[in-house]
Tab-separated table of C-alpha atoms and ligand atoms in Angstrom:
chain	number	residue	atom	x	y	z
A	23	ARG	CA	9.598	21.403	20.547
A	24	VAL	CA	11.144	24.861	20.462
A	25	LYS	CA	14.727	24.894	19.316
A	26	LEU	CA	17.211	27.615	19.997
A	27	LEU	CA	19.894	28.164	17.414
A	28	ARG	CA	22.591	26.933	19.734
A	29	TYR	CA	25.013	25.166	17.381
A	30	ASN	CA	25.493	25.629	13.625
A	31	THR	CA	28.929	25.121	12.260
A	32	VAL	CA	31.367	22.296	11.593
A	33	ASP	CA	33.526	23.695	14.395
A	34	ASP	CA	30.523	23.569	16.733
A	35	ALA	CA	30.256	19.856	15.892
A	36	VAL	CA	33.982	19.427	16.533
A	37	ASN	CA	33.716	21.165	19.920
A	38	LEU	CA	30.703	19.072	20.872
A	39	ILE	CA	32.562	15.845	20.067
A	40	GLU	CA	35.567	17.081	21.999
A	41	GLU	CA	33.509	17.906	25.088
A	42	SER	CA	31.161	14.907	25.053
A	43	ARG	CA	31.692	11.711	26.996
A	44	ASN	CA	28.551	9.734	26.173
A	45	ILE	CA	27.756	9.909	22.480
A	46	ILE	CA	24.925	7.994	20.831
A	47	VAL	CA	25.706	7.237	17.191
A	48	LEU	CA	22.643	6.185	15.212
A	49	THR	CA	23.458	4.712	11.828
A	50	GLY	CA	21.804	3.507	8.646
A	51	ALA	CA	22.643	1.983	5.296
A	52	GLY	CA	24.467	5.118	4.080
A	53	ILE	CA	27.518	4.271	6.200
A	54	SER	CA	28.172	1.097	4.170
A	55	THR	CA	27.570	2.356	0.617
A	56	SER	CA	31.220	3.231	-0.004
A	57	LEU	CA	31.911	-0.528	0.094
A	58	GLY	CA	29.526	-0.942	-2.843
A	59	ILE	CA	26.621	-2.103	-0.662
A	60	PRO	CA	23.415	-0.377	-1.794
A	61	ASP	CA	21.297	1.553	0.685
A	62	PHE	CA	17.530	1.090	0.569
A	63	ARG	CA	15.855	4.281	-0.587
A	64	SER	CA	18.318	6.217	-2.755
A	65	LYS	CA	16.400	7.005	-5.929
A	66	ASN	CA	18.333	5.075	-8.564
A	67	THR	CA	20.900	3.057	-6.646
A	68	GLY	CA	18.944	1.865	-3.586
A	69	LEU	CA	17.868	-1.750	-3.089
A	70	TYR	CA	14.188	-0.843	-3.357
A	71	ALA	CA	14.721	0.843	-6.754
A	72	MET	CA	16.544	-2.276	-7.940
A	73	LEU	CA	13.836	-4.601	-6.627
A	74	LYS	CA	11.213	-2.642	-8.555
A	75	GLU	CA	12.879	-3.855	-11.744
A	76	LEU	CA	12.526	-7.505	-10.726
A	77	ASP	CA	9.453	-9.568	-11.291
A	78	LEU	CA	8.673	-10.193	-7.614
A	79	ASP	CA	5.148	-10.963	-6.495
A	80	ILE	CA	4.827	-7.796	-4.381
A	81	GLU	CA	3.418	-4.318	-4.992
A	82	ASP	CA	5.898	-2.460	-2.812
A	83	PRO	CA	9.572	-3.525	-2.750
A	84	GLN	CA	9.620	-2.932	1.019
A	85	ASP	CA	7.309	-5.936	1.296
A	86	VAL	CA	10.390	-8.112	0.854
A	87	PHE	CA	10.838	-7.367	4.571
A	88	SER	CA	7.145	-7.654	5.531
A	89	ILE	CA	6.383	-10.426	8.007
A	90	GLU	CA	2.925	-10.810	6.511
A	91	LYS	CA	4.337	-11.433	3.029
A	92	PHE	CA	7.011	-13.726	4.450
A	93	THR	CA	4.309	-15.849	6.054
A	94	GLU	CA	2.364	-15.964	2.777
A	95	ASN	CA	5.340	-16.625	0.546
A	96	PRO	CA	8.852	-16.902	2.025
A	97	SER	CA	10.406	-17.480	-1.393
A	98	ILE	CA	10.094	-13.732	-2.140
A	99	PHE	CA	12.469	-12.858	0.719
A	100	PHE	CA	14.843	-15.740	-0.006
A	101	SER	CA	15.073	-14.797	-3.706
A	102	VAL	CA	16.561	-11.473	-2.511
A	103	ALA	CA	18.362	-12.659	0.648
A	104	LYS	CA	21.018	-14.521	-1.341
A	105	ASP	CA	22.197	-11.189	-2.738
A	106	ILE	CA	22.069	-9.136	0.460
A	107	LEU	CA	23.674	-11.675	2.780
A	108	LEU	CA	27.145	-10.336	3.208
A	109	GLU	CA	30.265	-11.896	4.641
A	110	THR	CA	33.059	-9.358	4.733
A	111	ASP	CA	35.732	-8.139	7.082
A	112	ARG	CA	35.908	-4.763	5.324
A	113	PHE	CA	34.515	-1.612	6.877
A	114	THR	CA	34.303	2.051	5.909
A	115	PRO	CA	36.026	5.144	7.338
A	116	THR	CA	32.691	5.943	9.000
A	117	HIS	CA	32.749	2.611	10.854
A	118	ALA	CA	36.354	3.423	11.775
A	119	PHE	CA	35.216	6.804	13.107
A	120	ILE	CA	32.652	5.137	15.387
A	121	HIS	CA	35.381	2.754	16.556
A	122	LEU	CA	37.628	5.743	17.239
A	123	LEU	CA	34.900	7.289	19.416
A	124	GLN	CA	34.827	3.991	21.297
A	125	GLN	CA	38.611	3.994	21.704
A	126	LYS	CA	38.489	7.552	23.028
A	127	GLY	CA	35.950	6.420	25.639
A	128	LYS	CA	33.231	8.617	24.130
A	129	LEU	CA	30.871	6.050	22.591
A	130	LEU	CA	27.803	5.404	24.719
A	131	THR	CA	25.978	3.255	22.169
A	132	ASN	CA	25.940	2.669	18.430
A	133	TYR	CA	22.347	2.023	17.421
A	134	THR	CA	22.548	0.562	13.933
A	135	GLN	CA	19.686	-0.250	11.598
A	136	ASN	CA	22.096	-2.171	9.405
A	137	ILE	CA	21.942	-5.930	9.103
A	138	ASP	CA	25.374	-6.291	7.514
A	139	ASN	CA	27.267	-6.949	10.790
A	140	ILE	CA	30.080	-4.678	9.635
A	141	GLU	CA	30.233	-2.944	13.027
A	142	ALA	CA	31.776	-6.115	14.470
A	143	ALA	CA	34.429	-6.158	11.732
A	144	ALA	CA	35.283	-2.565	12.650
A	145	GLY	CA	35.763	-3.532	16.294
A	146	ILE	CA	32.639	-2.018	17.843
A	147	LEU	CA	32.155	-3.954	21.067
A	148	PRO	CA	28.959	-6.018	21.373
A	149	GLU	CA	28.124	-4.193	24.618
A	150	LYS	CA	28.252	-0.866	22.761
A	151	LEU	CA	26.133	-2.042	19.832
A	152	ILE	CA	22.387	-2.344	19.379
A	153	GLN	CA	21.350	-3.928	16.095
A	154	CYS	CA	17.906	-2.369	15.984
A	155	HIS	CA	16.747	-4.405	12.993
A	156	GLY	CA	18.513	-7.589	14.016
A	157	SER	CA	20.871	-9.300	11.616
A	158	PHE	CA	21.705	-12.491	9.771
A	159	ALA	CA	23.818	-13.571	12.772
A	160	THR	CA	21.118	-15.947	14.042
A	161	ALA	CA	17.988	-17.529	12.606
A	162	THR	CA	14.821	-18.887	14.190
A	163	CYS	CA	12.331	-21.539	13.142
A	164	ARG	CA	8.940	-19.991	12.439
A	165	LYS	CA	7.202	-23.105	13.706
A	166	CYS	CA	9.004	-24.341	16.829
A	167	GLY	CA	11.206	-21.351	17.736
A	168	HIS	CA	14.469	-23.321	17.467
A	169	LYS	CA	17.386	-20.861	17.128
A	170	VAL	CA	20.595	-21.514	15.200
A	171	PRO	CA	23.704	-19.482	14.400
A	172	GLY	CA	23.081	-17.685	11.109
A	173	ASP	CA	25.934	-19.398	9.311
A	174	ALA	CA	24.186	-22.754	9.786
A	175	ILE	CA	21.813	-21.687	6.985
A	176	TYR	CA	24.083	-19.418	4.904
A	177	ALA	CA	24.777	-22.123	2.307
A	178	GLU	CA	21.064	-22.710	1.761
A	179	ILE	CA	20.393	-18.966	1.573
A	180	LYS	CA	23.237	-18.471	-0.898
A	181	SER	CA	21.900	-21.276	-3.093
A	182	GLY	CA	18.509	-19.540	-3.167
A	183	SER	CA	16.657	-22.354	-1.391
A	184	ILE	CA	14.359	-22.011	1.608
A	185	PRO	CA	16.066	-23.265	4.788
A	186	ARG	CA	14.035	-25.687	6.896
A	187	CYS	CA	14.324	-26.418	10.609
A	188	LYS	CA	16.454	-29.430	11.509
A	189	GLN	CA	14.779	-29.746	14.902
A	190	CYS	CA	11.293	-29.928	13.379
A	191	THR	CA	12.628	-32.415	10.850
A	192	ARG	CA	14.048	-34.583	13.658
A	193	SER	CA	10.780	-34.410	15.619
A	194	LEU	CA	8.830	-35.371	12.519
A	195	GLN	CA	11.109	-38.316	11.868
A	196	SER	CA	10.653	-39.459	15.468
A	197	GLY	CA	6.878	-39.152	15.060
A	198	ARG	CA	6.505	-36.298	17.583
A	199	PRO	CA	5.354	-32.936	16.192
A	200	ALA	CA	7.641	-30.033	17.097
A	201	LEU	CA	6.431	-27.611	19.717
A	202	LYS	CA	4.263	-24.948	18.180
A	203	ARG	CA	5.810	-21.535	18.587
A	204	LYS	CA	3.967	-19.194	20.920
A	205	ARG	CA	3.140	-15.811	19.474
A	206	SER	CA	2.467	-12.707	21.474
A	207	LYS	CA	-0.456	-10.495	20.621
A	208	ASN	CA	1.248	-7.218	20.010
A	209	GLY	CA	-1.594	-5.091	18.781
A	210	GLN	CA	-0.256	-1.656	17.980
A	211	ASP	CA	2.852	-1.956	20.082
A	212	LYS	CA	5.093	1.070	19.692
A	213	ASN	CA	8.121	-1.121	19.494
A	214	ARG	CA	6.913	-2.875	16.404
A	215	ARG	CA	8.785	-2.075	13.287
A	216	ARG	CA	6.758	0.023	10.876
A	217	ASN	CA	7.001	2.727	8.273
A	218	ASN	CA	6.476	6.145	9.813
A	219	ASP	CA	3.038	6.446	8.174
A	220	ASP	CA	1.840	2.834	8.624
A	221	ASP	CA	-1.645	2.241	9.962
A	222	PHE	CA	-2.045	-0.957	11.937
A	223	SER	CA	-5.761	-0.544	12.587
A	224	ASP	CA	-6.917	-3.579	10.609
A	225	ASP	CA	-3.867	-5.630	11.416
A	226	ASP	CA	-4.424	-9.043	12.923
A	227	ASP	CA	-1.781	-11.323	14.342
A	228	ASP	CA	-4.109	-14.178	14.992
A	229	ASP	CA	-4.500	-15.391	11.459
A	230	GLU	CA	-1.010	-16.863	11.310
A	231	GLN	CA	-1.207	-20.636	11.292
A	232	TYR	CA	1.359	-23.241	10.543
A	233	ASP	CA	0.806	-26.505	8.788
A	234	ILE	CA	1.927	-29.308	11.012
A	235	PRO	CA	3.516	-31.709	10.170
A	236	GLU	CA	5.856	-29.823	7.779
A	237	ALA	CA	9.248	-28.741	9.132
A	238	GLY	CA	9.282	-25.014	9.904
A	239	ILE	CA	11.000	-22.388	7.815
A	240	MET	CA	14.132	-20.806	9.270
A	241	LYS	CA	13.922	-17.017	9.178
A	242	PRO	CA	17.075	-14.953	9.746
A	243	ASP	CA	16.589	-12.804	12.855
A	244	ILE	CA	16.180	-9.601	10.875
A	245	THR	CA	13.358	-7.438	12.226
A	246	PHE	CA	10.750	-7.345	9.467
A	247	PHE	CA	8.032	-4.726	9.124
A	248	GLY	CA	5.328	-5.786	11.582
A	249	GLU	CA	7.744	-7.487	14.003
A	250	GLN	CA	8.978	-6.352	17.401
A	251	LEU	CA	12.432	-4.838	17.618
A	252	PRO	CA	14.822	-6.717	19.917
A	253	ASP	CA	14.079	-5.885	23.593
A	254	ALA	CA	17.646	-4.619	23.934
A	255	PHE	CA	16.701	-1.594	21.785
A	256	SER	CA	14.163	-0.042	24.169
A	257	ASN	CA	15.816	-1.417	27.319
A	258	ARG	CA	19.108	0.249	26.475
A	259	LEU	CA	17.535	3.486	25.261
A	260	THR	CA	15.139	4.042	28.145
A	261	GLY	CA	16.963	2.287	30.972
A	262	HIS	CA	20.602	3.097	30.234
A	263	ASP	CA	21.165	5.819	27.670
A	264	LYS	CA	18.412	8.417	28.036
A	265	ASN	CA	19.831	10.071	31.136
A	266	LYS	CA	23.495	9.653	30.200
A	267	VAL	CA	23.697	10.780	26.593
A	268	ASP	CA	25.349	14.140	25.956
A	269	LEU	CA	25.464	14.157	22.128
A	270	VAL	CA	23.648	12.342	19.305
A	271	ILE	CA	25.243	11.836	15.901
A	272	VAL	CA	22.963	10.361	13.232
A	273	ILE	CA	24.744	9.076	10.125
A	274	GLY	CA	23.541	7.760	6.749
A	275	THR	CA	19.883	7.083	7.430
A	276	SER	CA	16.724	8.570	5.926
A	277	LEU	CA	14.961	8.053	9.306
A	278	LYS	CA	11.914	6.693	7.470
A	279	VAL	CA	11.379	3.682	9.729
A	280	ALA	CA	9.883	3.761	13.227
A	281	PRO	CA	10.598	3.302	16.063
A	282	VAL	CA	14.240	4.151	15.244
A	283	SER	CA	13.082	7.422	13.678
A	284	GLU	CA	11.647	8.339	17.086
A	285	VAL	CA	14.938	8.055	18.987
A	286	VAL	CA	16.119	11.634	18.403
A	287	PRO	CA	12.829	13.329	19.402
A	288	TYR	CA	12.642	10.980	22.409
A	289	LEU	CA	15.939	12.129	23.904
A	290	PRO	CA	16.058	15.123	26.272
A	291	ALA	CA	15.821	18.424	24.377
A	292	HIS	CA	19.091	19.736	25.795
A	293	VAL	CA	21.100	16.987	24.064
A	294	PRO	CA	22.686	18.415	20.886
A	295	GLN	CA	22.001	16.530	17.663
A	296	VAL	CA	24.168	16.278	14.576
A	297	TYR	CA	23.024	14.792	11.238
A	298	ILE	CA	25.546	13.515	8.689
A	299	SER	CA	24.135	12.285	5.366
A	300	MET	CA	23.906	12.954	1.641
A	301	ASP	CA	20.311	14.146	1.802
A	302	PRO	CA	18.679	16.379	4.412
A	303	VAL	CA	15.607	15.220	6.332
A	304	SER	CA	12.725	17.584	7.019
A	305	HIS	CA	10.767	15.547	9.580
A	306	VAL	CA	13.458	15.658	12.279
A	307	ASN	CA	15.026	18.949	13.272
A	308	PHE	CA	18.759	18.662	13.929
A	309	ASP	CA	21.040	21.294	15.431
A	310	ILE	CA	23.742	20.735	12.837
A	311	ASP	CA	23.368	19.173	9.361
A	312	LEU	CA	26.649	18.088	7.779
A	313	LEU	CA	25.554	17.072	4.302
A	314	GLY	CA	27.829	15.055	2.041
A	315	GLN	CA	29.583	11.687	1.812
A	316	CYS	CA	29.796	10.558	5.426
A	317	ASP	CA	33.331	9.175	4.979
A	318	VAL	CA	34.493	12.626	3.861
A	319	VAL	CA	32.606	14.412	6.643
A	320	VAL	CA	33.976	12.204	9.433
A	321	ALA	CA	37.505	12.458	8.011
A	322	GLU	CA	37.214	16.259	8.157
A	323	LEU	CA	35.855	16.128	11.713
A	324	CYS	CA	38.832	13.973	12.713
A	325	ARG	CA	41.256	16.338	10.993
A	326	ARG	CA	39.864	19.278	12.964
A	327	LEU	CA	39.859	17.212	16.165
A	328	GLY	CA	43.499	16.314	15.592
A	329	TRP	CA	42.574	12.598	15.586
A	330	LYS	CA	44.135	10.079	13.229
A	331	LEU	CA	41.443	8.204	11.322
A	332	ASP	CA	43.384	5.130	10.385
A	333	HIS	CA	41.761	3.634	7.290
A	334	PRO	CA	43.078	2.784	3.805
A	335	MET	CA	40.331	4.888	2.184
A	336	VAL	CA	41.401	8.015	4.088
A	337	LYS	CA	44.309	9.993	2.675
A	338	ASP	CA	46.888	11.179	5.182
A	339	HIS	CA	46.440	14.762	6.221
B	406	OAD	P1	17.866	4.470	3.534
B	406	OAD	O1	18.270	3.928	2.198
B	406	OAD	O2	16.440	4.769	3.752
B	406	OAD	O3	18.680	5.818	3.840
B	406	OAD	C1	20.056	5.883	3.622
B	406	OAD	C2	20.476	7.352	3.703
B	406	OAD	O4	21.872	7.414	3.608
B	406	OAD	C3	19.897	8.216	2.597
B	406	OAD	O5	19.452	9.425	3.148
B	406	OAD	C4	21.095	8.470	1.672
B	406	OAD	O6	21.059	9.747	1.089
B	406	OAD	C5	22.237	8.390	2.657
B	406	OAD	N1	23.508	7.945	2.052
B	406	OAD	C6	23.754	6.977	1.158
B	406	OAD	N2	25.075	6.846	0.908
B	406	OAD	C7	25.688	7.784	1.687
B	406	OAD	C8	27.052	8.174	1.887
B	406	OAD	N3	28.060	7.574	1.270
B	406	OAD	N4	27.285	9.181	2.768
B	406	OAD	C9	26.300	9.807	3.430
B	406	OAD	N5	25.003	9.474	3.281
B	406	OAD	C10	24.697	8.479	2.422
B	406	OAD	O7	18.455	3.454	4.629
B	406	OAD	P2	18.096	3.371	6.173
B	406	OAD	O8	17.680	4.686	6.695
B	406	OAD	O9	19.201	2.658	6.816
B	406	OAD	O10	15.547	-2.487	6.986
B	406	OAD	O11	16.820	2.413	6.136
B	406	OAD	C11	16.188	2.017	7.336
B	406	OAD	C12	15.653	0.607	7.220
B	406	OAD	O12	14.803	0.528	6.086
B	406	OAD	C13	16.742	-0.416	7.005
B	406	OAD	O13	17.240	-0.909	8.219
B	406	OAD	C14	16.087	-1.491	6.168
B	406	OAD	C15	15.009	-0.725	5.411
B	406	OAD	O14	13.763	-1.347	5.354
B	406	OAD	C16	16.035	-3.779	7.025
B	406	OAD	O15	16.097	-4.277	8.073
B	406	OAD	C17	16.400	-4.569	5.880
């Protein structure tokens, strides 16, 4: 689409935030790195670079989050999950900034791709938050669909073992096989999680079979590559936000994963878009790029807005 050079500067971003009432904040792993949590794709420090060094039975480190690989061999995911499952009440100045937008009545929705649940620790309200790639907060049996709170399987995950379904186990003990989980045939559904350049043409959902009578494997409700995003993602975006949003701020994501990468181009062209990250992206055209450590950038925005960003990592100004 044709873009006019309508906004450029840091002060333009400040004015936009000041004037806006319904801001979408779209976030990625970069907003948590200042807590020592790796992002995914940074060249030397990202999780995928680290996984390359391990002797995992996968060609591409992203396959740790592939539903196909999980079905073949869940131990690959669980050998990594014990290190990425996080329980913390700490959050970054960037999370605090999003919370401040909420307090000022300006936050329409925070769409996060992060599975670390840190938004909750920062006080982002559940009704303002869409966890596009799910989280560890719940887990579901791959065989019978039984859902449990995530912490019911944290101990098993942390010990590196593969959690099994208690409901299936009970049914097996009582001699009745657990209900087989129904799977939808998604085909090339746009809402399925995929890399931007993935081709699903020879993909087939039908070959997934489970061996009864073994108890099913509990999979944390993280959206793997090849799985549908939670319905709340598209419902909120199309049914609630699209016609309300007056500013989009994208923070700390490489925008390499669809359909989240399609959110900005999907929104009406008149909505201004700001990108805050260490590295620029070339495949999405933003009005304003504020490149640098996001904690530093948001602290400067707050300073110019005259807002107090109350966080121990932010020096008084
Ligand atoms: P990526 O690792 O792809 O991108 C993180 C971006 O944040 C990069 O552009 C970094 O340069 C930038 N960054 C890192 N630290 C930063 C900092 N302190 N300040 C500003 N920018 C910083 O992570 P995502 O885009 O979130 O799926 O990845 C998307 C999805 O791919 C994830 O949700 C994950 C992965 O497969 C899962 O569900 C596990």
